[in-house]
Amino acid sequence: MTDTSTVRTAVVTGGGSGIGAAIAERLRNDGHRVAILDLNPSDAKFSYVADVSDRASVDAALDEIRKELGPITILVNAAGRELYKRFHNIDIETWNQIVAVNLNGVFHCVQAVLPDMRDAQWGRIVNISSSSAQSGQQFMTAYVSSKAGVNGLTKSLALEYGPDGITVNAVPPGFVDTPMLRKSEAQGLLGGTVEEHIQRTPVRRVGRPEDIAAACAFLVSEEAGYITGQILGVNGGRNT
Ligand code: NAP
């Protein structure tokens, strides 16, 4: 539980489902004021609807959050969209849609919260990228490219805003049991079932959203202030 002097206002994008929902719950349990941004409304307290690829929509939601919960000094970017398609069949519009959510969405949200963090001379940003950006992944070129961009953006932001007391890190999950993963399994897109993948995972289990949430909780904490620009894999040893 966070000391009351260090209770912060946190925004978690994609907080209505899967990994983002687990991160929001964990930060709430740690004592923070947590707002979630998602495409659809959720039952969670402080749930706001916004499309992270649309700057006006992000700005409007963040303004509401500031009014209700105060300046935002923790941001976790977990909203994401995937695409399985042979590269030669991807048209540029579809490619741009994936980049618009996964990479430009991080651009919009980070840029929109930076004034609060710079004013406070304190901030924590965690970007949920993907282990596929480490390994590459066939049929997922648009997704992997967008997530590799997130890793590069993370490292560069860390260098640029470290002097303002803001840390920026990425957590690339690998194989976490969420609606996104199960949908891919049901469509036969995983190259095997989740059970078969577990047998190829060193720790012999599928990841849980709570595993990613635990890493985020640490990275947004006071004591993680000397950690920035890092890509902290949480993947059961699938990628090292
Ligand atoms: P999920 O259950 O599908 O959650 C993603 C959430 O993001 C959904 O609520 C989705 O809303 C929302 N979202 C999508 N586009 C959005 C937009 N434009 N604006 C606002 N919200 C948007 O997926 P997840 O597995 O928890 O994934 C969370 C993050 O982890 C994603 O960035 C994903 O790429 C990454 N990741 C997951 C895994 C894994 O194994 N699960 C592995 C590597 C990386 P809708 O449901 O309405 O679309």
Short mmCIF file of N, CA, C and O in Angstrom, two decimals, residues 85-185:
data_model
loop_
_atom_site.label_atom_id
_atom_site.label_comp_id
_atom_site.label_asym_id
_atom_site.label_seq_id
_atom_site.Cartn_x
_atom_site.Cartn_y
_atom_site.Cartn_z
N LYS A 85 -1.76 -11.05 -40.68
CA LYS A 85 -1.99 -11.01 -42.13
C LYS A 85 -0.65 -11.15 -42.83
O LYS A 85 0.36 -10.61 -42.36
N ARG A 86 -0.65 -11.89 -43.96
CA ARG A 86 0.59 -11.95 -44.74
C ARG A 86 0.99 -10.53 -45.15
O ARG A 86 0.14 -9.75 -45.55
N PHE A 87 2.28 -10.26 -45.05
CA PHE A 87 2.75 -8.90 -45.32
C PHE A 87 2.33 -8.40 -46.71
O PHE A 87 1.90 -7.26 -46.87
N HIS A 88 2.42 -9.34 -47.71
CA HIS A 88 2.12 -8.86 -49.08
C HIS A 88 0.64 -8.56 -49.28
O HIS A 88 0.27 -7.99 -50.31
N ASN A 89 -0.19 -8.92 -48.31
CA ASN A 89 -1.63 -8.63 -48.43
C ASN A 89 -2.09 -7.43 -47.58
O ASN A 89 -3.27 -7.11 -47.55
N ILE A 90 -1.15 -6.80 -46.89
CA ILE A 90 -1.54 -5.66 -46.03
C ILE A 90 -1.58 -4.39 -46.87
O ILE A 90 -0.57 -4.01 -47.48
N ASP A 91 -2.74 -3.76 -46.91
CA ASP A 91 -2.77 -2.47 -47.62
C ASP A 91 -2.35 -1.38 -46.63
O ASP A 91 -2.35 -1.57 -45.41
N ILE A 92 -1.97 -0.25 -47.17
CA ILE A 92 -1.39 0.81 -46.34
C ILE A 92 -2.40 1.36 -45.33
O ILE A 92 -2.02 1.73 -44.22
N GLU A 93 -3.68 1.34 -45.69
CA GLU A 93 -4.71 1.83 -44.74
C GLU A 93 -4.73 0.95 -43.50
O GLU A 93 -4.79 1.44 -42.36
N THR A 94 -4.68 -0.36 -43.71
CA THR A 94 -4.72 -1.29 -42.58
C THR A 94 -3.44 -1.15 -41.74
O THR A 94 -3.49 -1.13 -40.51
N TRP A 95 -2.31 -1.05 -42.43
CA TRP A 95 -1.03 -0.84 -41.72
C TRP A 95 -1.12 0.41 -40.84
O TRP A 95 -0.78 0.40 -39.66
N ASN A 96 -1.62 1.48 -41.44
CA ASN A 96 -1.71 2.76 -40.71
C ASN A 96 -2.64 2.67 -39.51
O ASN A 96 -2.41 3.33 -38.49
N GLN A 97 -3.71 1.86 -39.62
CA GLN A 97 -4.64 1.72 -38.49
C GLN A 97 -3.94 1.08 -37.28
O GLN A 97 -4.15 1.48 -36.13
N ILE A 98 -3.09 0.10 -37.54
CA ILE A 98 -2.37 -0.56 -36.43
C ILE A 98 -1.35 0.41 -35.82
O ILE A 98 -1.26 0.54 -34.60
N VAL A 99 -0.61 1.09 -36.68
CA VAL A 99 0.37 2.06 -36.18
C VAL A 99 -0.35 3.19 -35.44
O VAL A 99 0.13 3.69 -34.40
N ALA A 100 -1.52 3.58 -35.93
CA ALA A 100 -2.27 4.69 -35.31
C ALA A 100 -2.63 4.37 -33.86
O ALA A 100 -2.57 5.24 -33.00
N VAL A 101 -3.01 3.15 -33.58
CA VAL A 101 -3.38 2.78 -32.21
C VAL A 101 -2.12 2.47 -31.39
O VAL A 101 -1.89 3.04 -30.32
N ASN A 102 -1.29 1.56 -31.89
CA ASN A 102 -0.21 1.02 -31.05
C ASN A 102 0.96 1.99 -30.84
O ASN A 102 1.57 1.99 -29.77
N LEU A 103 1.27 2.77 -31.85
CA LEU A 103 2.42 3.68 -31.73
C LEU A 103 1.96 5.14 -31.58
O LEU A 103 2.32 5.82 -30.62
N ASN A 104 1.08 5.58 -32.50
CA ASN A 104 0.64 6.98 -32.40
C ASN A 104 -0.19 7.19 -31.13
O ASN A 104 -0.20 8.28 -30.56
N GLY A 105 -0.89 6.16 -30.68
CA GLY A 105 -1.66 6.26 -29.44
C GLY A 105 -0.75 6.59 -28.26
O GLY A 105 -1.10 7.40 -27.38
N VAL A 106 0.44 5.99 -28.24
CA VAL A 106 1.41 6.29 -27.18
C VAL A 106 1.91 7.73 -27.34
O VAL A 106 2.01 8.48 -26.37
N PHE A 107 2.19 8.12 -28.57
CA PHE A 107 2.59 9.51 -28.85
C PHE A 107 1.56 10.48 -28.25
O PHE A 107 1.92 11.40 -27.51
N HIS A 108 0.28 10.27 -28.60
CA HIS A 108 -0.75 11.21 -28.14
C HIS A 108 -0.84 11.26 -26.62
O HIS A 108 -0.89 12.34 -26.02
N CYS A 109 -0.89 10.09 -26.01
CA CYS A 109 -1.13 10.06 -24.55
C CYS A 109 0.07 10.62 -23.79
O CYS A 109 -0.09 11.38 -22.83
N VAL A 110 1.28 10.27 -24.23
CA VAL A 110 2.47 10.79 -23.54
C VAL A 110 2.54 12.31 -23.71
O VAL A 110 2.73 13.05 -22.73
N GLN A 111 2.35 12.77 -24.94
CA GLN A 111 2.45 14.21 -25.16
C GLN A 111 1.39 14.97 -24.34
O GLN A 111 1.65 16.04 -23.82
N ALA A 112 0.21 14.36 -24.22
CA ALA A 112 -0.88 15.03 -23.50
C ALA A 112 -0.67 15.08 -21.99
O ALA A 112 -1.16 15.99 -21.33
N VAL A 113 0.04 14.11 -21.41
CA VAL A 113 0.25 14.14 -19.95
C VAL A 113 1.57 14.80 -19.55
O VAL A 113 1.74 15.14 -18.37
N LEU A 114 2.48 14.98 -20.50
CA LEU A 114 3.79 15.54 -20.13
C LEU A 114 3.73 16.87 -19.39
O LEU A 114 4.51 17.09 -18.44
N PRO A 115 2.81 17.80 -19.77
CA PRO A 115 2.79 19.07 -19.03
C PRO A 115 2.56 18.86 -17.53
O PRO A 115 3.21 19.53 -16.71
N ASP A 116 1.67 17.93 -17.16
CA ASP A 116 1.43 17.66 -15.73
C ASP A 116 2.70 17.15 -15.06
O ASP A 116 3.06 17.55 -13.95
N MET A 117 3.38 16.23 -15.74
CA MET A 117 4.58 15.62 -15.16
C MET A 117 5.72 16.62 -15.07
O MET A 117 6.46 16.66 -14.08
N ARG A 118 5.85 17.45 -16.08
CA ARG A 118 6.94 18.45 -16.06
C ARG A 118 6.68 19.49 -14.97
O ARG A 118 7.61 19.93 -14.28
N ASP A 119 5.40 19.87 -14.80
CA ASP A 119 5.07 20.80 -13.71
C ASP A 119 5.43 20.20 -12.36
O ASP A 119 5.94 20.89 -11.48
N ALA A 120 5.14 18.90 -12.21
CA ALA A 120 5.39 18.23 -10.93
C ALA A 120 6.87 17.86 -10.76
O ALA A 120 7.31 17.51 -9.67
N GLN A 121 7.62 17.92 -11.89
CA GLN A 121 9.01 17.43 -11.91
C GLN A 121 9.07 16.00 -11.36
O GLN A 121 10.00 15.60 -10.65
N TRP A 122 8.03 15.25 -11.69
CA TRP A 122 7.94 13.83 -11.30
C TRP A 122 6.96 13.15 -12.26
O TRP A 122 5.87 13.67 -12.52
N GLY A 123 7.34 12.01 -12.78
CA GLY A 123 6.41 11.27 -13.63
C GLY A 123 6.90 9.85 -13.85
O GLY A 123 8.10 9.55 -13.72
N ARG A 124 5.93 8.98 -14.13
CA ARG A 124 6.25 7.58 -14.44
C ARG A 124 5.42 7.18 -15.65
O ARG A 124 4.18 7.29 -15.63
N ILE A 125 6.10 6.74 -16.70
CA ILE A 125 5.41 6.27 -17.90
C ILE A 125 5.85 4.83 -18.16
O ILE A 125 7.05 4.53 -18.13
N VAL A 126 4.87 3.95 -18.35
CA VAL A 126 5.17 2.56 -18.72
C VAL A 126 4.40 2.24 -19.99
O VAL A 126 3.18 2.43 -20.05
N ASN A 127 5.12 1.78 -20.99
CA ASN A 127 4.50 1.43 -22.27
C ASN A 127 4.48 -0.08 -22.43
O ASN A 127 5.52 -0.74 -22.31
N ILE A 128 3.28 -0.63 -22.67
CA ILE A 128 3.18 -2.07 -22.86
C ILE A 128 3.45 -2.37 -24.34
O ILE A 128 2.61 -2.08 -25.20
N SER A 129 4.63 -2.90 -24.62
CA SER A 129 4.96 -3.20 -26.03
C SER A 129 4.66 -4.67 -26.29
O SER A 129 3.52 -5.10 -26.06
N SER A 130 5.62 -5.45 -26.74
CA SER A 130 5.34 -6.87 -26.99
C SER A 130 6.64 -7.62 -27.14
O SER A 130 7.59 -7.11 -27.76
N SER A 131 6.67 -8.86 -26.63
CA SER A 131 7.87 -9.68 -26.80
C SER A 131 8.13 -9.95 -28.29
O SER A 131 9.25 -10.26 -28.68
N SER A 132 7.08 -9.83 -29.11
CA SER A 132 7.26 -10.08 -30.55
C SER A 132 8.20 -9.04 -31.18
O SER A 132 8.78 -9.28 -32.23
N ALA A 133 8.34 -7.90 -30.52
CA ALA A 133 9.27 -6.88 -31.04
C ALA A 133 10.72 -7.31 -30.79
O ALA A 133 11.63 -6.80 -31.44
N GLN A 134 10.93 -8.24 -29.82
CA GLN A 134 12.27 -8.76 -29.60
C GLN A 134 12.58 -9.89 -30.59
O GLN A 134 13.67 -10.00 -31.10
N SER A 135 11.58 -10.74 -30.83
CA SER A 135 11.82 -11.96 -31.60
C SER A 135 11.43 -11.85 -33.06
O SER A 135 11.88 -12.63 -33.89
N GLY A 136 10.56 -10.87 -33.39
CA GLY A 136 9.91 -10.88 -34.70
C GLY A 136 8.78 -11.91 -34.67
O GLY A 136 8.77 -12.79 -33.80
N GLN A 137 7.81 -11.74 -35.55
CA GLN A 137 6.68 -12.69 -35.55
C GLN A 137 6.09 -12.71 -36.95
O GLN A 137 5.65 -11.65 -37.44
N GLN A 138 6.09 -13.88 -37.57
CA GLN A 138 5.52 -13.95 -38.93
C GLN A 138 4.03 -13.64 -38.90
O GLN A 138 3.36 -13.91 -37.92
N PHE A 139 3.57 -13.07 -39.97
CA PHE A 139 2.16 -12.66 -40.17
C PHE A 139 1.74 -11.50 -39.25
O PHE A 139 0.57 -11.17 -39.16
N MET A 140 2.69 -10.93 -38.50
CA MET A 140 2.34 -9.82 -37.60
C MET A 140 3.24 -8.61 -37.84
O MET A 140 3.60 -7.90 -36.90
N THR A 141 3.62 -8.38 -39.08
CA THR A 141 4.61 -7.33 -39.36
C THR A 141 4.15 -5.94 -38.91
O THR A 141 4.95 -5.18 -38.36
N ALA A 142 2.89 -5.63 -39.14
CA ALA A 142 2.41 -4.29 -38.77
C ALA A 142 2.44 -4.13 -37.26
O ALA A 142 2.93 -3.13 -36.72
N TYR A 143 1.93 -5.14 -36.56
CA TYR A 143 1.89 -5.12 -35.10
C TYR A 143 3.31 -5.04 -34.53
O TYR A 143 3.60 -4.20 -33.66
N VAL A 144 4.19 -5.93 -35.01
CA VAL A 144 5.55 -5.97 -34.47
C VAL A 144 6.28 -4.66 -34.74
O VAL A 144 6.98 -4.13 -33.87
N SER A 145 6.09 -4.11 -35.93
CA SER A 145 6.76 -2.84 -36.26
C SER A 145 6.27 -1.73 -35.33
O SER A 145 7.07 -0.92 -34.85
N SER A 146 4.95 -1.71 -35.08
CA SER A 146 4.42 -0.66 -34.20
C SER A 146 4.97 -0.83 -32.78
O SER A 146 5.30 0.15 -32.11
N LYS A 147 5.08 -2.07 -32.32
CA LYS A 147 5.57 -2.31 -30.95
C LYS A 147 7.07 -2.06 -30.83
O LYS A 147 7.56 -1.60 -29.79
N ALA A 148 7.82 -2.36 -31.91
CA ALA A 148 9.26 -2.02 -31.91
C ALA A 148 9.41 -0.50 -31.85
O ALA A 148 10.31 0.02 -31.19
N GLY A 149 8.50 0.20 -32.52
CA GLY A 149 8.51 1.67 -32.44
C GLY A 149 8.28 2.14 -31.02
O GLY A 149 8.89 3.11 -30.57
N VAL A 150 7.40 1.46 -30.32
CA VAL A 150 7.12 1.83 -28.92
C VAL A 150 8.39 1.66 -28.07
O VAL A 150 8.71 2.51 -27.23
N ASN A 151 9.14 0.58 -28.33
CA ASN A 151 10.38 0.39 -27.56
C ASN A 151 11.38 1.52 -27.84
O ASN A 151 12.02 2.06 -26.93
N GLY A 152 11.49 1.91 -29.11
CA GLY A 152 12.41 3.00 -29.47
C GLY A 152 11.96 4.33 -28.88
O GLY A 152 12.78 5.11 -28.38
N LEU A 153 10.65 4.56 -28.94
CA LEU A 153 10.10 5.80 -28.37
C LEU A 153 10.38 5.85 -26.86
O LEU A 153 10.76 6.89 -26.31
N THR A 154 10.23 4.70 -26.21
CA THR A 154 10.46 4.61 -24.76
C THR A 154 11.88 5.03 -24.42
O THR A 154 12.12 5.86 -23.51
N LYS A 155 12.85 4.46 -25.14
CA LYS A 155 14.26 4.76 -24.83
C LYS A 155 14.57 6.23 -25.07
O LYS A 155 15.29 6.86 -24.30
N SER A 156 14.03 6.77 -26.15
CA SER A 156 14.33 8.17 -26.49
C SER A 156 13.68 9.14 -25.52
O SER A 156 14.29 10.13 -25.11
N LEU A 157 12.43 8.84 -25.13
CA LEU A 157 11.75 9.70 -24.15
C LEU A 157 12.49 9.68 -22.81
O LEU A 157 12.57 10.70 -22.12
N ALA A 158 13.01 8.52 -22.45
CA ALA A 158 13.73 8.40 -21.18
C ALA A 158 14.92 9.35 -21.15
O ALA A 158 15.19 10.03 -20.14
N LEU A 159 15.64 9.43 -22.28
CA LEU A 159 16.80 10.32 -22.34
C LEU A 159 16.36 11.78 -22.28
O LEU A 159 16.99 12.61 -21.62
N GLU A 160 15.25 12.07 -22.96
CA GLU A 160 14.83 13.47 -23.09
C GLU A 160 14.22 14.03 -21.80
O GLU A 160 14.38 15.20 -21.48
N TYR A 161 13.50 13.17 -21.05
CA TYR A 161 12.74 13.70 -19.90
C TYR A 161 13.26 13.24 -18.54
O TYR A 161 12.69 13.63 -17.52
N GLY A 162 14.35 12.48 -18.54
CA GLY A 162 14.98 12.13 -17.26
C GLY A 162 15.30 13.35 -16.42
O GLY A 162 15.04 13.37 -15.21
N PRO A 163 15.82 14.43 -17.05
CA PRO A 163 16.14 15.62 -16.26
C PRO A 163 14.92 16.26 -15.61
O PRO A 163 15.05 17.07 -14.70
N ASP A 164 13.70 15.93 -16.07
CA ASP A 164 12.47 16.46 -15.46
C ASP A 164 11.91 15.52 -14.38
O ASP A 164 10.75 15.71 -13.95
N GLY A 165 12.67 14.51 -14.01
CA GLY A 165 12.19 13.59 -12.97
C GLY A 165 11.19 12.57 -13.49
O GLY A 165 10.45 11.95 -12.71
N ILE A 166 11.17 12.40 -14.81
CA ILE A 166 10.19 11.49 -15.42
C ILE A 166 10.93 10.24 -15.91
O ILE A 166 11.90 10.36 -16.67
N THR A 167 10.48 9.07 -15.47
CA THR A 167 11.05 7.83 -16.00
C THR A 167 10.10 7.25 -17.05
O THR A 167 8.88 7.39 -16.96
N VAL A 168 10.69 6.60 -18.04
CA VAL A 168 9.91 6.00 -19.13
C VAL A 168 10.48 4.61 -19.40
O VAL A 168 11.66 4.47 -19.76
N ASN A 169 9.66 3.60 -19.20
CA ASN A 169 10.10 2.22 -19.41
C ASN A 169 9.05 1.46 -20.22
O ASN A 169 7.90 1.90 -20.31
N ALA A 170 9.46 0.33 -20.77
CA ALA A 170 8.50 -0.51 -21.51
C ALA A 170 8.46 -1.89 -20.88
O ALA A 170 9.47 -2.41 -20.39
N VAL A 171 7.28 -2.47 -20.87
CA VAL A 171 7.12 -3.87 -20.48
C VAL A 171 6.56 -4.61 -21.70
O VAL A 171 5.42 -4.36 -22.10
N PRO A 172 7.37 -5.46 -22.31
CA PRO A 172 6.86 -6.25 -23.42
C PRO A 172 6.36 -7.61 -22.91
O PRO A 172 7.16 -8.46 -22.53
N PRO A 173 5.05 -7.82 -22.89
CA PRO A 173 4.55 -9.11 -22.40
C PRO A 173 4.78 -10.20 -23.45
O PRO A 173 4.87 -9.92 -24.64
N GLY A 174 4.83 -11.42 -22.97
CA GLY A 174 4.84 -12.56 -23.88
C GLY A 174 3.81 -13.56 -23.43
O GLY A 174 3.88 -14.06 -22.31
N PHE A 175 2.82 -13.79 -24.28
CA PHE A 175 1.87 -14.88 -24.06
C PHE A 175 1.10 -14.79 -22.75
O PHE A 175 1.28 -15.58 -21.82
N VAL A 176 0.25 -13.77 -22.69
CA VAL A 176 -0.52 -13.52 -21.47
C VAL A 176 -1.99 -13.85 -21.75
O VAL A 176 -2.54 -13.48 -22.79
N ASP A 177 -2.60 -14.56 -20.80
CA ASP A 177 -3.96 -15.07 -20.98
C ASP A 177 -4.99 -13.95 -20.88
O ASP A 177 -5.41 -13.57 -19.78
N THR A 178 -5.35 -13.40 -22.03
CA THR A 178 -6.32 -12.29 -22.08
C THR A 178 -7.29 -12.58 -23.23
O THR A 178 -7.04 -13.48 -24.04
N PRO A 179 -8.36 -11.78 -23.33
CA PRO A 179 -9.28 -11.95 -24.47
C PRO A 179 -8.56 -11.90 -25.82
O PRO A 179 -8.88 -12.64 -26.75
N MET A 180 -7.52 -11.03 -25.91
CA MET A 180 -6.78 -10.91 -27.18
C MET A 180 -6.12 -12.24 -27.55
O MET A 180 -6.21 -12.72 -28.67
N LEU A 181 -5.49 -12.88 -26.54
CA LEU A 181 -4.79 -14.14 -26.79
C LEU A 181 -5.78 -15.25 -27.13
O LEU A 181 -5.56 -16.03 -28.07
N ARG A 182 -6.86 -15.35 -26.36
CA ARG A 182 -7.82 -16.44 -26.58
C ARG A 182 -8.52 -16.30 -27.92
O ARG A 182 -8.87 -17.29 -28.56
N LYS A 183 -8.75 -15.04 -28.35
CA LYS A 183 -9.36 -14.82 -29.66
C LYS A 183 -8.42 -15.33 -30.76
O LYS A 183 -8.83 -16.01 -31.70
N SER A 184 -7.14 -15.06 -30.60
CA SER A 184 -6.15 -15.51 -31.59
C SER A 184 -6.08 -17.04 -31.59
O SER A 184 -5.97 -17.66 -32.65
N GLU A 185 -6.17 -17.65 -30.40
CA GLU A 185 -6.14 -19.11 -30.31
C GLU A 185 -7.35 -19.70 -31.04
O GLU A 185 -7.23 -20.63 -31.84
#
